């Protein structure tokens, strides 16, 4: 018989025992685009002027030849790097397929490479996401899970929040028996500034359903993502 992971217990302020459960995310975080069509936005000219201000702040001359076109390039780069704000995660997962021949084990995609930006310093962090889910009758196209990672990664993030959003979106839209997400990443806000520790990796994970409740499934997931490197 499979063991069950019980919720962690602690003491409430009144001294009574209480269970600590995983915080629920607001569905608006992962079911719709992050920017509403009616949301006010700065103009491109205002954004480029902000870049000029930052160049002047660091001691540069925004009017010198090498920097004349930099504000435009930076804004164009931001349009690409943060395109995830305009994309809807739920739409990526909505098309599923039912011809699975009764498949009832989990589906795993490992080593999904991504680059995101830390919301604290707006500096890149990058690494790999590993995703597994156990479908009920219908499965989603494999590329859609990689696309889902890209949508959330192309927003300002923390690694913890990115992990939770990916798991919550799959869990809510596909409604599988369980979801497992692990992310390993290097943060340049830690490696190229501040403490300057290059090569340090941060690991985060999120489990739902059968992966949360069954440590044997967690172990199998971990064993498979730690398998022979390609």
Short mmCIF file of C-alpha atoms in Angstrom, two decimals:
data_model
loop_
_atom_site.label_atom_id
_atom_site.label_comp_id
_atom_site.label_asym_id
_atom_site.label_seq_id
_atom_site.Cartn_x
_atom_site.Cartn_y
_atom_site.Cartn_z
CA UNK A 1 0.00 0.00 0.00
CA UNK A 2 1.37 3.41 -0.97
CA UNK A 3 2.30 5.73 1.85
CA UNK A 4 0.52 9.05 2.13
CA UNK A 5 2.27 12.36 2.75
CA UNK A 6 0.44 14.09 5.56
CA UNK A 7 0.17 17.90 5.79
CA UNK A 8 2.76 19.50 8.06
CA UNK A 9 1.38 20.42 11.44
CA UNK A 10 2.34 23.37 13.61
CA UNK A 11 0.97 25.64 16.32
CA UNK A 12 -1.43 28.46 15.62
CA UNK A 13 -1.13 31.75 17.58
CA UNK A 14 -3.79 30.47 20.01
CA UNK A 15 -1.73 27.36 20.73
CA UNK A 16 -3.97 24.96 18.80
CA UNK A 17 -2.60 22.54 16.24
CA UNK A 18 -3.04 23.56 12.63
CA UNK A 19 -2.16 22.21 9.21
CA UNK A 20 -0.02 24.18 6.78
CA UNK A 21 -1.35 23.70 3.28
CA UNK A 22 -0.04 24.88 -0.08
CA UNK A 23 -1.22 28.41 -0.82
CA UNK A 24 -3.66 28.66 -3.69
CA UNK A 25 -2.83 30.92 -6.63
CA UNK A 26 -5.32 33.37 -8.05
CA UNK A 27 -6.56 31.72 -11.30
CA UNK A 28 -6.16 35.05 -13.09
CA UNK A 29 -2.39 34.54 -12.78
CA UNK A 30 -2.36 31.54 -15.08
CA UNK A 31 -5.64 31.35 -16.98
CA UNK A 32 -5.48 34.63 -18.91
CA UNK A 33 -2.99 37.06 -20.37
CA UNK A 34 -1.35 39.19 -17.69
CA UNK A 35 -2.17 42.44 -19.48
CA UNK A 36 -5.80 43.32 -20.11
CA UNK A 37 -6.67 45.07 -23.38
CA UNK A 38 -7.99 48.07 -21.41
CA UNK A 39 -4.92 48.36 -19.18
CA UNK A 40 -3.15 51.75 -19.62
CA UNK A 41 0.42 51.54 -20.94
CA UNK A 42 3.22 53.99 -21.49
CA UNK A 43 3.98 54.91 -25.09
CA UNK A 44 7.10 53.64 -26.85
CA UNK A 45 8.52 57.15 -26.78
CA UNK A 46 8.08 57.30 -23.01
CA UNK A 47 9.76 53.90 -22.63
CA UNK A 48 12.72 55.01 -24.77
CA UNK A 49 13.04 58.20 -22.72
CA UNK A 50 13.22 56.06 -19.56
CA UNK A 51 16.17 54.17 -21.06
CA UNK A 52 17.89 57.48 -21.81
CA UNK A 53 17.38 58.48 -18.18
CA UNK A 54 19.04 55.28 -16.96
CA UNK A 55 21.98 55.78 -19.33
CA UNK A 56 22.48 59.27 -17.98
CA UNK A 57 22.17 57.96 -14.39
CA UNK A 58 25.12 55.56 -14.78
CA UNK A 59 27.28 58.42 -16.10
CA UNK A 60 26.90 57.86 -19.83
CA UNK A 61 26.16 60.43 -22.50
CA UNK A 62 22.96 59.26 -24.24
CA UNK A 63 23.74 61.60 -27.14
CA UNK A 64 27.03 59.97 -28.13
CA UNK A 65 27.07 58.05 -31.39
CA UNK A 66 27.24 54.56 -29.94
CA UNK A 67 24.16 55.12 -27.75
CA UNK A 68 21.89 57.08 -30.08
CA UNK A 69 19.93 53.98 -31.06
CA UNK A 70 20.25 52.14 -27.75
CA UNK A 71 16.89 53.23 -26.29
CA UNK A 72 15.05 51.83 -29.32
CA UNK A 73 17.00 48.58 -29.18
CA UNK A 74 16.38 48.15 -25.45
CA UNK A 75 12.63 48.68 -25.82
CA UNK A 76 12.51 46.21 -28.72
CA UNK A 77 14.42 43.70 -26.61
CA UNK A 78 11.93 44.18 -23.77
CA UNK A 79 9.06 43.55 -26.19
CA UNK A 80 10.63 40.16 -26.96
CA UNK A 81 11.85 39.24 -23.49
CA UNK A 82 8.53 40.03 -21.80
CA UNK A 83 6.07 38.91 -24.47
CA UNK A 84 4.58 36.47 -21.96
CA UNK A 85 2.48 39.27 -20.47
CA UNK A 86 0.39 39.31 -23.64
CA UNK A 87 -0.08 35.53 -23.97
CA UNK A 88 -2.74 33.32 -22.41
CA UNK A 89 -1.45 30.12 -20.73
CA UNK A 90 -4.87 28.44 -20.78
CA UNK A 91 -5.15 28.77 -24.56
CA UNK A 92 -1.90 26.83 -24.99
CA UNK A 93 -3.28 23.88 -23.01
CA UNK A 94 -6.84 23.86 -24.32
CA UNK A 95 -6.34 21.53 -27.31
CA UNK A 96 -6.05 17.91 -26.15
CA UNK A 97 -6.06 14.48 -27.79
CA UNK A 98 -8.03 11.41 -26.75
CA UNK A 99 -6.30 8.65 -28.74
CA UNK A 100 -4.09 7.32 -25.96
CA UNK A 101 -4.90 3.59 -26.07
CA UNK A 102 -5.75 3.65 -22.40
CA UNK A 103 -2.38 5.10 -21.36
CA UNK A 104 -2.46 5.53 -17.57
CA UNK A 105 1.11 6.35 -16.51
CA UNK A 106 2.59 9.81 -16.22
CA UNK A 107 4.00 11.80 -19.14
CA UNK A 108 7.36 13.43 -18.48
CA UNK A 109 9.22 16.12 -20.39
CA UNK A 110 12.58 16.94 -18.91
CA UNK A 111 15.27 19.49 -19.72
CA UNK A 112 13.00 22.25 -21.02
CA UNK A 113 15.51 25.10 -21.27
CA UNK A 114 14.29 28.58 -20.44
CA UNK A 115 15.48 32.09 -19.63
CA UNK A 116 13.53 34.42 -17.38
CA UNK A 117 14.18 37.64 -15.46
CA UNK A 118 14.23 38.15 -11.70
CA UNK A 119 11.60 40.64 -10.60
CA UNK A 120 13.92 41.99 -7.90
CA UNK A 121 16.82 43.13 -10.09
CA UNK A 122 15.49 42.55 -13.65
CA UNK A 123 18.48 40.31 -14.28
CA UNK A 124 18.32 36.97 -16.12
CA UNK A 125 18.02 33.58 -14.54
CA UNK A 126 18.12 30.49 -16.70
CA UNK A 127 18.01 26.75 -16.46
CA UNK A 128 15.79 23.75 -17.08
CA UNK A 129 12.23 22.81 -16.19
CA UNK A 130 11.05 19.22 -15.78
CA UNK A 131 7.32 18.54 -15.99
CA UNK A 132 5.26 15.39 -15.48
CA UNK A 133 1.51 14.87 -15.38
CA UNK A 134 -0.72 11.82 -15.25
CA UNK A 135 -3.56 12.31 -17.76
CA UNK A 136 -7.14 11.18 -17.45
CA UNK A 137 -8.17 9.95 -20.91
CA UNK A 138 -6.83 12.99 -22.81
CA UNK A 139 -3.30 14.33 -23.29
CA UNK A 140 -1.93 17.66 -24.46
CA UNK A 141 0.59 18.14 -27.27
CA UNK A 142 4.12 17.84 -25.88
CA UNK A 143 5.28 21.14 -27.36
CA UNK A 144 2.48 22.89 -25.49
CA UNK A 145 4.11 22.19 -22.14
CA UNK A 146 7.35 23.75 -23.36
CA UNK A 147 5.35 26.69 -24.67
CA UNK A 148 3.68 27.06 -21.29
CA UNK A 149 7.10 27.35 -19.63
CA UNK A 150 8.07 30.04 -22.13
CA UNK A 151 4.95 32.11 -21.49
CA UNK A 152 5.52 32.28 -17.74
CA UNK A 153 9.30 32.66 -18.14
CA UNK A 154 8.80 35.70 -20.39
CA UNK A 155 7.50 37.70 -17.44
CA UNK A 156 9.25 39.15 -14.41
CA UNK A 157 9.45 36.24 -12.00
CA UNK A 158 10.80 34.57 -8.95
CA UNK A 159 11.74 30.93 -9.47
CA UNK A 160 9.33 29.87 -6.76
CA UNK A 161 6.41 31.66 -8.39
CA UNK A 162 7.33 30.37 -11.86
CA UNK A 163 7.28 26.79 -10.53
CA UNK A 164 3.90 27.26 -8.84
CA UNK A 165 2.31 28.91 -11.89
CA UNK A 166 3.34 26.14 -14.28
CA UNK A 167 1.97 23.44 -11.96
CA UNK A 168 -1.26 25.34 -11.26
CA UNK A 169 -2.01 25.97 -14.93
CA UNK A 170 -1.57 22.31 -15.88
CA UNK A 171 -3.57 21.17 -12.88
CA UNK A 172 -6.46 23.57 -13.51
CA UNK A 173 -6.77 23.26 -17.31
CA UNK A 174 -5.95 19.58 -17.89
CA UNK A 175 -7.29 18.32 -14.54
CA UNK A 176 -4.93 15.32 -14.46
CA UNK A 177 -4.44 12.86 -11.61
CA UNK A 178 -1.36 14.81 -10.60
CA UNK A 179 1.35 17.22 -11.69
CA UNK A 180 5.05 17.38 -10.82
CA UNK A 181 7.25 20.36 -11.70
CA UNK A 182 10.90 20.84 -10.86
CA UNK A 183 13.03 23.79 -11.96
CA UNK A 184 16.78 24.15 -11.64
CA UNK A 185 18.29 27.51 -12.51
CA UNK A 186 21.27 29.82 -12.12
CA UNK A 187 20.50 33.41 -11.16
CA UNK A 188 22.77 36.14 -12.51
CA UNK A 189 21.65 38.46 -9.71
CA UNK A 190 23.64 36.05 -7.53
CA UNK A 191 26.42 35.06 -9.94
CA UNK A 192 27.45 38.34 -11.63
CA UNK A 193 26.58 40.82 -8.85
CA UNK A 194 26.17 40.75 -5.09
CA UNK A 195 27.79 37.66 -3.63
CA UNK A 196 29.19 36.66 -7.06
CA UNK A 197 28.85 32.89 -6.73
CA UNK A 198 28.95 31.49 -10.26
CA UNK A 199 27.59 28.02 -10.89
CA UNK A 200 25.30 27.91 -7.85
CA UNK A 201 21.98 26.31 -8.81
CA UNK A 202 18.59 26.86 -7.19
CA UNK A 203 16.06 23.99 -7.17
CA UNK A 204 12.31 24.40 -6.70
CA UNK A 205 9.50 21.86 -7.00
CA UNK A 206 5.71 21.68 -6.87
CA UNK A 207 3.53 18.56 -6.65
CA UNK A 208 -0.22 18.13 -6.92
CA UNK A 209 -2.57 15.15 -6.72
CA UNK A 210 -0.94 11.74 -6.86
CA UNK A 211 2.57 13.22 -6.91
CA UNK A 212 1.86 15.19 -3.74
CA UNK A 213 0.18 12.28 -1.94
CA UNK A 214 2.39 9.40 -3.03
CA UNK A 215 6.13 9.56 -2.22
CA UNK A 216 6.76 6.59 -4.51
CA UNK A 217 5.60 8.65 -7.50
CA UNK A 218 7.74 11.56 -6.39
CA UNK A 219 10.74 9.24 -6.20
CA UNK A 220 10.05 7.82 -9.65
CA UNK A 221 9.73 11.33 -11.08
CA UNK A 222 13.04 12.34 -9.50
CA UNK A 223 14.74 9.18 -10.68
CA UNK A 224 13.67 9.77 -14.27
CA UNK A 225 14.73 13.41 -14.42
CA UNK A 226 18.07 12.46 -12.89
CA UNK A 227 18.57 9.66 -15.43
CA UNK A 228 21.37 9.35 -17.92
CA UNK A 229 22.11 12.80 -19.41
CA UNK A 230 21.63 13.16 -23.13
#
